[in-house]
Amino acid sequence: MRRPHIRGHRLAIAVAVTTAATFTAGVAGTASASSTASPVAATSASTRAPQKVVDAALAAVHAHASATGVGKKDTLKATDALVDPDGRQHVRFVRTHRGLPVLGGDLVVHLTAKSAYESVTRAYRHQVDVPDTDPKLSASEARTKAAAVAKGRAGDAELVVDARENRTTLAYRVQVADSRTAEAGGARTVVLDAASGAVLSNSPVDDSFLSPAVQAKLRARGERLDPATGSLTPSPAATAEAAGTAGFPSAATGSGASFFVGTVPLSTTRTAKKSFTLKDSTRGNTETRDAGDKELEKFADGKAFTSTTNRWGNGTTNSRATAAVDAQYGITSTLDFYKKTFGRKGIKNDGRGAHALVHFGKKVGNAYWSSDCGCMLYGDGDGKTFAKPLVVLDVTGHELSHGVVDATANLQPTRVDAEGNQFGEPGSLNESLADIFGSAVEFSTNNPKNPPNYLMGEKLGLDQKFLRRLDKPSLDKLEGTVDYWSKESYDTEVHAGSGVSSHAYYLLAEGSGKKTIGGVAYDSPTFKGSKVTGIGRKKATAIFYRALTRYMVSTTDFHDARTATLHAAKDLYGAKSTEYKAVDKAWAAVNVTAANTPNQH
């Protein structure tokens, strides 16, 4: 874990760096937000950095092998590197062992400004070592077994080392497409013991906003989601913006009539005098396309939305472009939040925009983040329980934030059941961070027709008026979300378990007790009735983002997250600061303390 840090209480925002030989992150100048970035974001603009940053981290890893757990048969690949304004460095690695990818072998190495080793944050802490790499099970047998387990079409069987939990096992990893156990025929990743053929894990590739358990409960209740829509205002005329060069394509400003937020401005691309495409060149070519009611696997296979007027949608399902308006608006709002708040350029911080496919599949009542596609997928609803596409702003902010987590800590559930429900604290933390940053997207966007709040899915039309909420998570009776940590959290369904860290974040931001924020009444309780005074949403969000990008790895649980956010608060504000003390109090208020840390820590 990370050691002492920046002196003083000034805000320390990091600079993303790249190494062409190992990874690409934050290429400066390839994307920009329409809104003006804050001075804080400007200081974190991405730049190129020398290979010596990663080289120094690699040298430190091997010099401190007892702490990092990296052996002579291991090879590391840098996937991200961050340099703070004071020069301190953080390099994130994935690992191979004897040439095989290691599941649960990721780590982050922390260096001083002079590139000296400071500490390490690592996933499973046992030594990785397999006696040989000759499997007893053949690749063909593994593919057959995986196809049977996931009920789909198996791809190649890849040999890996599974270092998750307390094992170090030679295994096969197989991706199974068109799985009949996944909603909308999605893919699943099956990991099998290469000796016995035992199933070690079976996980859906795409993250869905509504879990299978919630969908089943809604259907059993006969509850119908009919999301409330916004009123429309007249659409302004389209305008062409300066594109830097004469001719086409060029940037233009159009307008869209959405389902949920009325009429919104849209940055589009003018391809001819009277021809426009729903592609935003000012945000890394962010684009929404029509999946044509098919379960497409590639964004490129979608049909581009085009217009002769640069006016999109009509606020109803009569226009296929209406869903695209909400999707595009949600994506650009999310990108703007990350850029102006943290200087993050795109979901992967590589300057690229984000993509979406609307009208995905037939009668699909969900929304997904697809790591394979690198895009958002939106179904139109099943026509029974789900009446409209889930293209709501906080849903998009939530799902794209899963993409940010994938690109950084890559938090993974500890197990997945046959129906696709996920369990365990790292997965719960993943869901929580998506809720936290999804809520922050609403506050950042501040659209009066979609008022910001600490509720998730409040526009979905649920009987309980929201899906989840951060102030008192247990008010979510649909998912059974919990307010406090207990030993049962280790194997709690991830949406239900997400309440622990979401509650800690809310308490850090706003404090405990009754208050009204933006017209919404909150009354946040605490474990054993302690009182917590909030430090404000901006500071709380900065602390959780810094913790995610520097101090979390694939296995981070709630006690690790407490440590990570304390490190982040120390970096940003100092070890004796009010903010640091508030982080400690917020976690204690949800029953996560140093004293009750499980033994495996």
Coordinates of C-alpha atoms in Angstrom, one line a residue:
M1 CA 0.0 0.0 0.0
R2 CA 1.0 3.6 -0.5
R3 CA 3.2 5.6 1.9
P4 CA 3.4 9.3 2.6
H5 CA 3.0 11.8 -0.1
I6 CA 2.5 15.4 -0.9
R7 CA 3.1 17.9 1.8
G8 CA 0.6 20.6 2.5
H9 CA -3.0 20.8 1.7
R10 CA -3.0 21.9 -1.9
L11 CA -5.0 19.9 -4.5
A12 CA -2.8 17.4 -6.3
I13 CA -4.2 16.3 -9.6
A14 CA -2.2 13.9 -11.7
V15 CA -0.8 14.1 -15.2
A16 CA -1.5 11.0 -17.3
V17 CA 1.5 9.7 -19.2
T18 CA 2.1 7.3 -22.0
T19 CA 4.7 4.8 -23.1
A20 CA 4.4 3.8 -26.7
A21 CA 6.0 0.4 -26.2
T22 CA 3.5 -0.6 -23.5
F23 CA 0.3 1.4 -23.6
T24 CA -1.4 4.4 -25.0
A25 CA -3.1 6.9 -22.7
G26 CA -4.1 10.5 -22.9
V27 CA -2.7 11.7 -26.2
A28 CA -3.0 15.5 -25.9
G29 CA -5.1 17.4 -28.3
T30 CA -7.2 14.6 -29.7
A31 CA -10.4 15.4 -27.9
S32 CA -12.0 18.3 -26.2
A33 CA -15.1 19.1 -24.3
S34 CA -17.5 21.7 -25.4
S35 CA -17.5 23.2 -21.9
T36 CA -14.5 25.1 -20.8
A37 CA -12.2 23.0 -18.5
S38 CA -11.6 24.3 -15.0
P39 CA -8.1 25.4 -14.0
V40 CA -7.8 22.2 -12.0
A41 CA -8.5 20.1 -15.1
A42 CA -6.1 22.2 -17.2
T43 CA -3.3 21.2 -14.9
S44 CA -4.0 17.5 -15.5
A45 CA -4.0 17.6 -19.3
S46 CA -2.4 14.5 -20.7
T47 CA 1.1 14.6 -22.1
R48 CA 3.7 12.2 -23.5
A49 CA 6.2 10.9 -21.0
P50 CA 9.5 9.1 -21.3
Q51 CA 9.9 5.3 -21.1
K52 CA 12.1 5.9 -18.1
V53 CA 9.0 6.3 -15.8
V54 CA 7.9 2.7 -16.6
D55 CA 11.5 1.5 -16.6
A56 CA 12.0 2.9 -13.1
A57 CA 8.9 1.2 -11.9
L58 CA 10.0 -2.1 -13.5
A59 CA 13.3 -1.9 -11.8
A60 CA 11.6 -1.1 -8.4
V61 CA 9.3 -4.1 -8.8
H62 CA 12.1 -6.6 -9.1
A63 CA 14.3 -4.9 -6.5
H64 CA 11.4 -5.2 -4.0
A65 CA 10.1 -8.6 -5.1
S66 CA 9.2 -9.6 -1.5
A67 CA 6.7 -6.7 -1.4
T68 CA 5.5 -6.7 -5.0
G69 CA 5.2 -10.5 -5.3
V70 CA 6.8 -10.5 -8.8
G71 CA 9.0 -13.5 -9.5
K72 CA 11.7 -14.3 -12.0
K73 CA 9.2 -16.1 -14.2
D74 CA 6.8 -13.1 -14.3
T75 CA 6.7 -10.4 -17.1
L76 CA 4.9 -7.1 -16.5
K77 CA 3.1 -4.9 -19.0
A78 CA 2.3 -1.3 -18.1
T79 CA -1.3 -0.4 -18.8
D80 CA -1.4 3.1 -17.3
A81 CA 1.0 5.6 -15.6
L82 CA 0.3 8.7 -13.7
V83 CA 2.7 11.5 -12.6
D84 CA 1.5 13.9 -9.9
P85 CA 2.4 17.6 -10.0
D86 CA 5.0 17.1 -7.4
G87 CA 6.6 14.4 -9.6
R88 CA 5.5 11.3 -7.7
Q89 CA 4.7 8.4 -10.1
H90 CA 2.2 5.5 -10.2
V91 CA 2.5 2.8 -12.8
R92 CA -0.2 0.1 -13.2
F93 CA 0.8 -3.3 -14.5
V94 CA -0.8 -6.6 -15.7
R95 CA 1.3 -9.7 -15.4
T96 CA 2.1 -12.9 -17.3
H97 CA 3.7 -15.9 -15.7
R98 CA 5.8 -18.2 -17.9
G99 CA 4.3 -16.4 -20.8
L100 CA 0.6 -16.9 -19.7
P101 CA -1.7 -14.1 -18.6
V102 CA -2.3 -14.0 -14.9
L103 CA -5.9 -13.5 -13.7
G104 CA -5.7 -11.5 -10.4
G105 CA -2.0 -10.6 -11.0
D106 CA -2.4 -6.8 -11.4
L107 CA -0.5 -4.3 -9.3
V108 CA 0.3 -0.6 -9.1
V109 CA 3.8 0.6 -8.2
H110 CA 4.2 3.9 -6.4
L111 CA 7.5 5.9 -6.8
T112 CA 8.8 9.1 -5.4
A113 CA 9.5 12.2 -7.5
K114 CA 13.1 10.8 -7.8
S115 CA 11.7 7.5 -9.1
A116 CA 12.6 5.6 -5.9
Y117 CA 10.3 2.8 -4.8
E118 CA 7.7 3.9 -2.3
S119 CA 5.1 1.2 -2.1
V120 CA 2.9 -1.2 -4.0
T121 CA -0.9 -1.9 -4.3
R122 CA -1.4 -5.4 -5.5
A123 CA -4.2 -7.8 -6.1
Y124 CA -4.1 -11.3 -4.5
R125 CA -1.1 -11.3 -2.3
H126 CA 0.2 -14.9 -2.6
Q127 CA 3.1 -15.8 -4.8
V128 CA 2.2 -16.8 -8.4
D129 CA 3.8 -20.1 -9.4
V130 CA 2.6 -23.0 -11.5
P131 CA 4.9 -26.1 -11.8
D132 CA 4.4 -26.5 -15.5
T133 CA 2.2 -25.2 -18.4
D134 CA 1.2 -28.6 -19.9
P135 CA -2.6 -28.9 -19.5
K136 CA -4.2 -32.3 -19.0
L137 CA -7.4 -31.0 -20.7
S138 CA -7.0 -30.3 -24.4
A139 CA -8.1 -26.9 -25.9
S140 CA -10.8 -28.7 -27.8
E141 CA -12.2 -30.3 -24.7
A142 CA -12.1 -26.9 -22.9
R143 CA -14.0 -25.3 -25.7
T144 CA -16.7 -28.0 -25.6
K145 CA -17.0 -27.8 -21.9
A146 CA -17.2 -23.9 -22.0
A147 CA -19.9 -24.0 -24.7
A148 CA -22.0 -26.5 -22.7
V149 CA -21.6 -24.4 -19.5
A150 CA -22.5 -21.1 -21.1
K151 CA -24.9 -22.5 -23.7
G152 CA -23.4 -20.8 -26.6
R153 CA -20.7 -20.7 -29.3
A154 CA -17.1 -21.1 -27.9
G155 CA -14.2 -19.2 -29.2
D156 CA -10.5 -20.1 -28.8
A157 CA -9.4 -21.6 -25.5
E158 CA -6.5 -19.6 -24.1
L159 CA -4.2 -20.9 -21.4
V160 CA -3.9 -18.6 -18.4
V161 CA -2.8 -18.7 -14.8
D162 CA -5.8 -18.2 -12.4
A163 CA -4.3 -16.5 -9.3
R164 CA -7.7 -15.4 -7.9
E165 CA -8.8 -16.3 -4.4
N166 CA -6.2 -18.5 -2.8
R167 CA -5.3 -20.5 -5.8
T168 CA -2.6 -20.6 -8.5
T169 CA -4.1 -22.8 -11.2
L170 CA -3.3 -23.5 -14.8
A171 CA -6.6 -22.8 -16.6
Y172 CA -8.3 -22.2 -19.9
R173 CA -10.1 -18.9 -20.6
V174 CA -12.8 -19.2 -23.2
Q175 CA -15.2 -16.5 -24.5
V176 CA -18.6 -18.0 -25.4
A177 CA -20.7 -15.9 -27.8
D178 CA -24.5 -16.0 -28.2
S179 CA -24.9 -17.4 -24.7
R180 CA -28.5 -18.5 -23.9
T181 CA -27.7 -17.8 -20.3
A182 CA -27.0 -14.1 -21.0
E183 CA -29.7 -11.5 -21.8
A184 CA -29.9 -10.6 -25.4
G185 CA -27.6 -13.5 -26.3
G186 CA -24.6 -11.8 -25.0
A187 CA -21.1 -13.3 -24.4
R188 CA -19.7 -15.0 -21.3
T189 CA -16.2 -15.7 -20.3
V190 CA -15.7 -19.1 -18.8
V191 CA -12.5 -20.1 -16.9
L192 CA -11.8 -23.8 -16.5
D193 CA -9.2 -25.7 -14.5
A194 CA -6.9 -27.1 -17.2
A195 CA -6.4 -30.3 -15.2
S196 CA -9.9 -31.2 -14.0
G197 CA -12.1 -29.2 -16.2
A198 CA -13.8 -27.7 -13.2
V199 CA -15.5 -24.3 -13.8
L200 CA -13.5 -21.6 -11.9
S201 CA -15.7 -18.7 -13.1
N202 CA -18.4 -18.0 -15.6
S203 CA -19.0 -14.2 -16.1
P204 CA -21.0 -12.1 -18.5
V205 CA -18.8 -9.9 -20.7
D206 CA -21.2 -7.0 -20.8
D207 CA -22.2 -5.1 -17.7
S208 CA -26.0 -4.6 -17.5
F209 CA -27.7 -1.8 -15.7
L210 CA -30.5 -4.0 -14.4
S211 CA -29.4 -7.3 -12.9
P212 CA -31.2 -10.6 -13.8
A213 CA -32.5 -10.8 -10.3
V214 CA -34.2 -7.3 -10.5
Q215 CA -35.6 -8.0 -13.9
A216 CA -37.1 -11.3 -12.6
K217 CA -38.6 -9.5 -9.5
L218 CA -40.1 -6.8 -11.6
R219 CA -41.7 -9.3 -14.0
A220 CA -43.0 -11.3 -11.0
R221 CA -44.6 -8.2 -9.6
G222 CA -46.1 -7.2 -12.9
E223 CA -44.5 -3.8 -12.5
R224 CA -44.2 -1.8 -15.7
L225 CA -41.4 0.7 -16.2
D226 CA -42.8 3.6 -18.1
P227 CA -40.1 6.3 -17.7
A228 CA -41.3 9.9 -17.4
T229 CA -40.4 12.1 -20.4
G230 CA -39.5 15.7 -20.6
S231 CA -41.4 18.4 -22.4
L232 CA -40.1 19.7 -25.7
T233 CA -39.2 23.2 -26.7
P234 CA -38.8 24.5 -30.3
S235 CA -35.6 23.3 -31.9
P236 CA -33.1 26.0 -32.8
A237 CA -31.8 26.2 -36.4
A238 CA -28.7 24.2 -37.2
T239 CA -25.5 26.1 -37.5
A240 CA -22.1 25.3 -38.9
E241 CA -19.1 25.9 -36.7
A242 CA -15.6 26.8 -37.7
A243 CA -13.8 23.6 -38.5
G244 CA -10.3 24.9 -38.9
T245 CA -10.3 24.2 -42.6
A246 CA -12.6 24.9 -45.5
G247 CA -15.0 22.4 -46.8
F248 CA -16.4 19.2 -45.4
P249 CA -16.5 17.4 -43.0
S250 CA -16.9 20.2 -40.5
A251 CA -18.3 20.6 -37.0
A252 CA -21.8 21.8 -36.7
T253 CA -24.4 22.5 -33.9
G254 CA -27.8 20.8 -34.3
S255 CA -30.6 20.1 -31.9
G256 CA -32.3 16.9 -30.7
A257 CA -35.8 16.2 -29.3
S258 CA -35.1 13.6 -26.5
F259 CA -37.3 11.3 -24.5
F260 CA -36.1 12.6 -21.1
V261 CA -34.6 16.1 -21.2
G262 CA -36.6 17.9 -23.8
T263 CA -34.7 19.7 -26.6
V264 CA -30.9 19.6 -26.3
P265 CA -28.0 21.0 -28.4
L266 CA -25.9 18.4 -30.2
S267 CA -22.5 18.7 -31.7
T268 CA -22.6 17.0 -35.1
T269 CA -20.6 16.6 -38.3
R270 CA -21.6 18.3 -41.5
T271 CA -20.7 16.1 -44.4
A272 CA -22.2 18.3 -47.2
K273 CA -24.2 21.5 -47.5
K274 CA -27.4 19.7 -46.4
S275 CA -26.1 16.6 -44.9
F276 CA -25.2 15.9 -41.2
T277 CA -24.1 12.8 -39.2
L278 CA -24.7 12.3 -35.5
K279 CA -21.0 12.2 -34.8
D280 CA -19.2 14.7 -32.5
S281 CA -15.8 15.6 -33.8
T282 CA -15.2 18.0 -30.8
R283 CA -15.3 15.0 -28.5
G284 CA -13.1 12.5 -30.2
N285 CA -15.7 11.5 -32.8
T286 CA -18.2 10.3 -30.3
E287 CA -21.0 8.7 -32.3
T288 CA -24.4 6.9 -31.8
R289 CA -25.6 4.5 -34.5
D290 CA -28.7 2.3 -35.1
A291 CA -28.2 -1.4 -34.4
G292 CA -31.3 -2.1 -36.5
D293 CA -32.9 -4.3 -33.9
K294 CA -30.0 -6.7 -34.2
E295 CA -27.5 -7.9 -31.6
L296 CA -24.5 -6.5 -33.3
E297 CA -21.1 -7.3 -32.0
K298 CA -19.3 -4.4 -33.7
F299 CA -20.1 -0.7 -33.6
A300 CA -19.0 -0.4 -37.2
D301 CA -21.8 -2.7 -38.3
G302 CA -24.4 -0.1 -37.0
K303 CA -26.1 2.3 -39.4
A304 CA -25.1 6.0 -39.0
F305 CA -27.8 8.5 -38.2
T306 CA -28.0 11.2 -40.8
S307 CA -30.1 14.3 -41.4
T308 CA -30.6 17.0 -43.9
T309 CA -31.8 19.5 -41.3
N310 CA -29.5 18.8 -38.3
R311 CA -32.6 18.3 -36.2
W312 CA -32.8 14.9 -34.6
G313 CA -35.7 12.9 -33.1
N314 CA -39.2 14.1 -32.1
G315 CA -39.4 13.1 -28.5
T316 CA -41.3 9.9 -29.2
T317 CA -40.7 6.3 -30.3
N318 CA -42.1 7.2 -33.7
S319 CA -38.6 8.5 -34.6
R320 CA -35.7 6.1 -34.3
A321 CA -33.4 9.1 -33.8
T322 CA -35.1 10.0 -30.5
A323 CA -33.3 7.3 -28.5
A324 CA -30.1 8.3 -30.2
V325 CA -30.5 11.9 -29.0
D326 CA -30.7 10.8 -25.4
A327 CA -27.8 8.4 -25.8
Q328 CA -25.5 10.9 -27.5
Y329 CA -26.4 13.6 -25.0
G330 CA -25.7 11.3 -22.1
I331 CA -22.4 10.2 -23.5
T332 CA -21.2 13.7 -24.3
S333 CA -22.3 14.9 -20.8
T334 CA -20.4 12.0 -19.2
L335 CA -17.2 12.8 -21.3
D336 CA -17.5 16.5 -20.3
F337 CA -17.8 15.6 -16.6
Y338 CA -14.6 13.5 -16.7
K339 CA -12.7 16.0 -18.7
K340 CA -13.6 19.2 -16.9
T341 CA -13.4 17.5 -13.4
F342 CA -10.3 15.4 -13.8
G343 CA -8.8 16.2 -17.2
R344 CA -9.6 12.7 -18.3
K345 CA -9.8 12.6 -22.1
G346 CA -12.2 9.8 -22.9
I347 CA -13.2 6.6 -21.1
K348 CA -9.8 5.1 -21.5
N349 CA -8.0 8.5 -21.3
D350 CA -6.7 8.0 -24.8
G351 CA -8.4 11.0 -26.5
R352 CA -11.0 8.8 -28.2
G353 CA -14.7 9.5 -27.9
A354 CA -17.3 6.9 -27.0
H355 CA -19.8 5.0 -29.1
A356 CA -23.3 3.8 -28.7
L357 CA -25.7 1.5 -30.4
V358 CA -29.4 2.1 -29.9
H359 CA -32.3 -0.2 -30.9
F360 CA -30.0 -3.1 -29.9
G361 CA -31.7 -6.5 -30.3
K362 CA -35.4 -7.3 -30.2
K363 CA -37.4 -6.7 -27.0
V364 CA -34.3 -6.1 -24.9
G365 CA -35.2 -4.3 -21.7
N366 CA -31.8 -3.2 -20.5
A367 CA -28.7 -1.0 -21.2
Y368 CA -25.1 -2.3 -21.1
W369 CA -21.5 -1.2 -21.2
S370 CA -19.7 -3.6 -23.6
S371 CA -16.0 -3.8 -23.0
D372 CA -15.6 -5.9 -26.2
C373 CA -17.4 -3.4 -28.4
G374 CA -16.1 -0.4 -26.3
C375 CA -19.5 1.1 -26.5
M376 CA -22.9 1.5 -24.9
L377 CA -25.8 -0.8 -26.0
Y378 CA -29.4 0.2 -25.5
G379 CA -32.4 -2.1 -26.0
D380 CA -35.8 -0.6 -26.8
G381 CA -37.6 -2.4 -23.9
D382 CA -39.4 -5.7 -24.0
G383 CA -42.8 -4.1 -24.5
K384 CA -44.1 -5.6 -21.2
T385 CA -42.0 -4.7 -18.1
F386 CA -39.8 -2.1 -19.9
A387 CA -41.8 0.3 -22.1
K388 CA -39.0 2.6 -23.3
P389 CA -35.2 2.4 -24.0
L390 CA -33.1 3.0 -20.9
V391 CA -31.3 6.0 -22.4
V392 CA -31.6 8.0 -19.2
L393 CA -28.7 10.4 -18.3
D394 CA -27.6 8.7 -15.0
V395 CA -27.9 5.2 -16.6
T396 CA -25.4 6.4 -19.3
G397 CA -23.2 8.0 -16.7
H398 CA -23.3 4.8 -14.6
E399 CA -22.5 2.5 -17.5
L400 CA -19.7 4.6 -19.0
S401 CA -18.2 4.8 -15.5
H402 CA -18.0 1.0 -15.7
G403 CA -15.8 1.7 -18.7
V404 CA -13.5 4.0 -16.6
V405 CA -13.3 1.3 -13.9
D406 CA -12.5 -1.3 -16.6
A407 CA -9.7 0.9 -17.9
T408 CA -8.2 1.5 -14.4
A409 CA -8.7 -0.9 -11.4
N410 CA -10.8 -3.4 -13.4
L411 CA -12.7 -4.5 -10.3
Q412 CA -14.0 -8.0 -10.6
P413 CA -16.8 -9.9 -8.8
T414 CA -15.7 -12.9 -6.7
R415 CA -18.4 -15.2 -8.2
V416 CA -21.3 -15.2 -10.7
D417 CA -24.3 -17.5 -10.5
A418 CA -25.9 -19.4 -13.4
E419 CA -28.4 -16.5 -14.0
G420 CA -25.6 -14.0 -14.4
N421 CA -26.0 -12.3 -11.0
Q422 CA -22.6 -11.2 -9.6
F423 CA -21.4 -11.3 -6.0
G424 CA -18.6 -10.1 -3.8
E425 CA -17.1 -6.8 -2.5
P426 CA -14.9 -5.9 -5.5
G427 CA -17.9 -6.2 -7.8
S428 CA -20.0 -4.2 -5.3
L429 CA -17.4 -1.5 -5.2
N430 CA -17.5 -1.4 -9.0
E431 CA -21.3 -0.9 -9.0
S432 CA -20.9 1.7 -6.3
L433 CA -18.3 3.8 -8.2
A434 CA -20.5 3.7 -11.3
D435 CA -23.4 5.0 -9.1
I436 CA -21.2 7.7 -7.5
F437 CA -19.8 9.0 -10.8
G438 CA -23.2 8.5 -12.6
S439 CA -24.7 10.8 -9.9
A440 CA -21.8 13.2 -10.4
V441 CA -22.5 13.4 -14.1
E442 CA -26.0 14.6 -13.3
F443 CA -24.6 17.3 -11.0
S444 CA -22.0 18.3 -13.6
T445 CA -24.6 18.5 -16.4
N446 CA -27.1 20.3 -14.2
N447 CA -30.0 20.1 -16.7
P448 CA -33.2 21.6 -15.2
K449 CA -35.2 18.9 -16.9
N450 CA -33.1 16.2 -15.3
P451 CA -32.4 17.8 -11.9
P452 CA -29.2 16.4 -10.2
N453 CA -29.5 14.3 -7.1
Y454 CA -28.2 11.3 -5.2
L455 CA -30.8 9.0 -6.6
M456 CA -30.1 6.5 -9.4
G457 CA -32.8 5.6 -12.0
E458 CA -35.3 8.0 -10.6
K459 CA -36.7 8.6 -14.2
L460 CA -37.3 4.9 -14.9
G461 CA -40.8 4.9 -13.6
L462 CA -40.3 2.4 -10.8
D463 CA -43.0 2.1 -8.0
Q464 CA -40.4 2.9 -5.4
K465 CA -39.5 6.1 -7.4
F466 CA -35.8 5.2 -7.9
L467 CA -33.6 2.2 -8.4
R468 CA -30.9 3.0 -5.8
R469 CA -30.0 6.0 -3.6
L470 CA -26.7 6.9 -2.0
D471 CA -27.9 8.6 1.2
K472 CA -29.8 5.6 2.7
P473 CA -29.3 2.7 0.3
S474 CA -31.6 0.4 2.3
L475 CA -34.6 2.4 1.0
D476 CA -34.1 0.3 -2.1
K477 CA -36.3 -2.6 -1.3
L478 CA -36.2 -4.0 -4.9
E479 CA -32.6 -5.0 -4.7
G480 CA -32.3 -5.2 -1.0
T481 CA -29.4 -2.8 -0.9
V482 CA -27.5 -2.5 2.4
D483 CA -26.4 0.5 4.4
Y484 CA -23.5 -1.0 6.4
W485 CA -20.7 -3.5 6.0
S486 CA -20.9 -6.9 7.6
K487 CA -19.1 -10.2 7.1
E488 CA -21.9 -11.2 4.7
S489 CA -20.8 -8.5 2.3
Y490 CA -18.1 -10.8 0.9
D491 CA -20.8 -12.8 -0.9
T492 CA -23.6 -10.2 -1.3
E493 CA -25.1 -9.6 -4.8
V494 CA -23.1 -6.6 -6.2
H495 CA -26.0 -4.1 -6.6
A496 CA -27.2 -4.8 -3.1
G497 CA -23.6 -4.7 -1.7
S498 CA -22.9 -1.4 -3.4
G499 CA -24.7 0.5 -0.7
V500 CA -21.7 0.2 1.7
S501 CA -19.3 2.4 -0.3
S502 CA -22.0 4.5 -1.9
H503 CA -23.2 5.4 1.6
A504 CA -19.7 6.2 2.7
Y505 CA -19.3 8.5 -0.3
Y506 CA -22.6 10.3 0.4
L507 CA -21.6 10.8 4.1
L508 CA -18.2 12.1 3.1
A509 CA -19.9 14.6 0.6
E510 CA -22.9 15.7 2.5
G511 CA -22.8 14.4 6.1
S512 CA -25.3 12.5 8.1
G513 CA -28.8 13.5 9.2
K514 CA -31.7 15.4 7.5
K515 CA -31.2 17.9 4.7
T516 CA -32.8 19.0 1.5
I517 CA -30.5 19.3 -1.6
G518 CA -31.9 20.4 -4.9
G519 CA -35.5 19.9 -3.7
V520 CA -34.9 16.3 -2.6
A521 CA -35.1 15.3 1.1
Y522 CA -32.3 13.1 2.5
D523 CA -31.9 11.6 5.9
S524 CA -28.7 9.6 6.0
P525 CA -28.2 7.3 9.0
T526 CA -24.9 6.0 10.4
F527 CA -23.7 2.9 12.1
K528 CA -24.2 3.3 15.9
G529 CA -25.6 6.8 15.4
S530 CA -22.3 8.6 14.9
K531 CA -22.4 12.1 13.4
V532 CA -20.5 12.9 10.1
T533 CA -19.9 16.3 8.7
G534 CA -19.5 16.4 4.9
I535 CA -16.7 18.0 3.1
G536 CA -18.6 18.8 -0.1
R537 CA -19.4 16.8 -3.3
K538 CA -16.4 18.1 -5.3
K539 CA -13.8 17.1 -2.7
A540 CA -15.5 13.7 -2.0
T541 CA -15.6 12.9 -5.8
A542 CA -12.0 13.9 -6.2
I543 CA -10.9 11.6 -3.4
F544 CA -12.8 8.6 -4.8
Y545 CA -11.5 9.2 -8.3
R546 CA -7.9 9.5 -7.2
A547 CA -8.4 6.3 -5.1
L548 CA -9.8 4.4 -8.1
T549 CA -7.1 5.5 -10.5
R550 CA -4.0 5.0 -8.2
Y551 CA -4.8 2.8 -5.3
M552 CA -7.4 0.2 -6.4
V553 CA -6.8 -3.0 -8.2
S554 CA -9.0 -5.9 -9.5
T555 CA -9.5 -7.4 -6.0
T556 CA -10.0 -4.2 -3.9
D557 CA -12.7 -4.7 -1.3
F558 CA -14.4 -2.3 1.1
H559 CA -11.5 -2.3 3.6
D560 CA -9.0 -1.8 0.8
A561 CA -11.2 1.0 -0.5
R562 CA -11.1 2.7 2.9
T563 CA -7.3 2.5 2.8
A564 CA -7.2 3.7 -0.9
T565 CA -9.4 6.8 -0.1
L566 CA -7.4 7.6 2.9
H567 CA -4.2 7.6 0.7
A568 CA -6.0 9.8 -1.8
A569 CA -7.2 12.2 0.9
K570 CA -3.6 12.4 2.3
D571 CA -2.3 13.1 -1.2
L572 CA -4.8 15.8 -1.9
Y573 CA -5.2 17.5 1.5
G574 CA -2.7 16.2 4.0
A575 CA -2.7 13.6 6.7
K576 CA -3.8 16.0 9.4
S577 CA -6.5 17.6 7.3
T578 CA -10.2 17.8 8.0
E579 CA -10.8 15.9 4.7
Y580 CA -8.6 13.0 5.8
K581 CA -10.3 12.7 9.1
A582 CA -13.7 12.9 7.4
V583 CA -12.8 10.0 5.1
D584 CA -12.0 7.9 8.2
K585 CA -15.3 8.9 9.9
A586 CA -17.4 8.2 6.8
W587 CA -16.1 4.7 6.5
A588 CA -16.5 4.1 10.2
A589 CA -20.1 5.3 9.8
V590 CA -20.8 2.4 7.5
N591 CA -18.9 -0.1 9.8
V592 CA -15.7 -0.3 7.8
T593 CA -12.8 0.3 10.2
A594 CA -9.2 -0.8 10.7
A595 CA -10.3 -2.8 13.7
N596 CA -12.8 -5.0 11.9
T597 CA -10.6 -5.7 8.8
P598 CA -10.9 -9.4 7.9
N599 CA -7.8 -11.6 8.6
Q600 CA -6.8 -12.0 4.9
H601 CA -5.7 -8.3 5.0

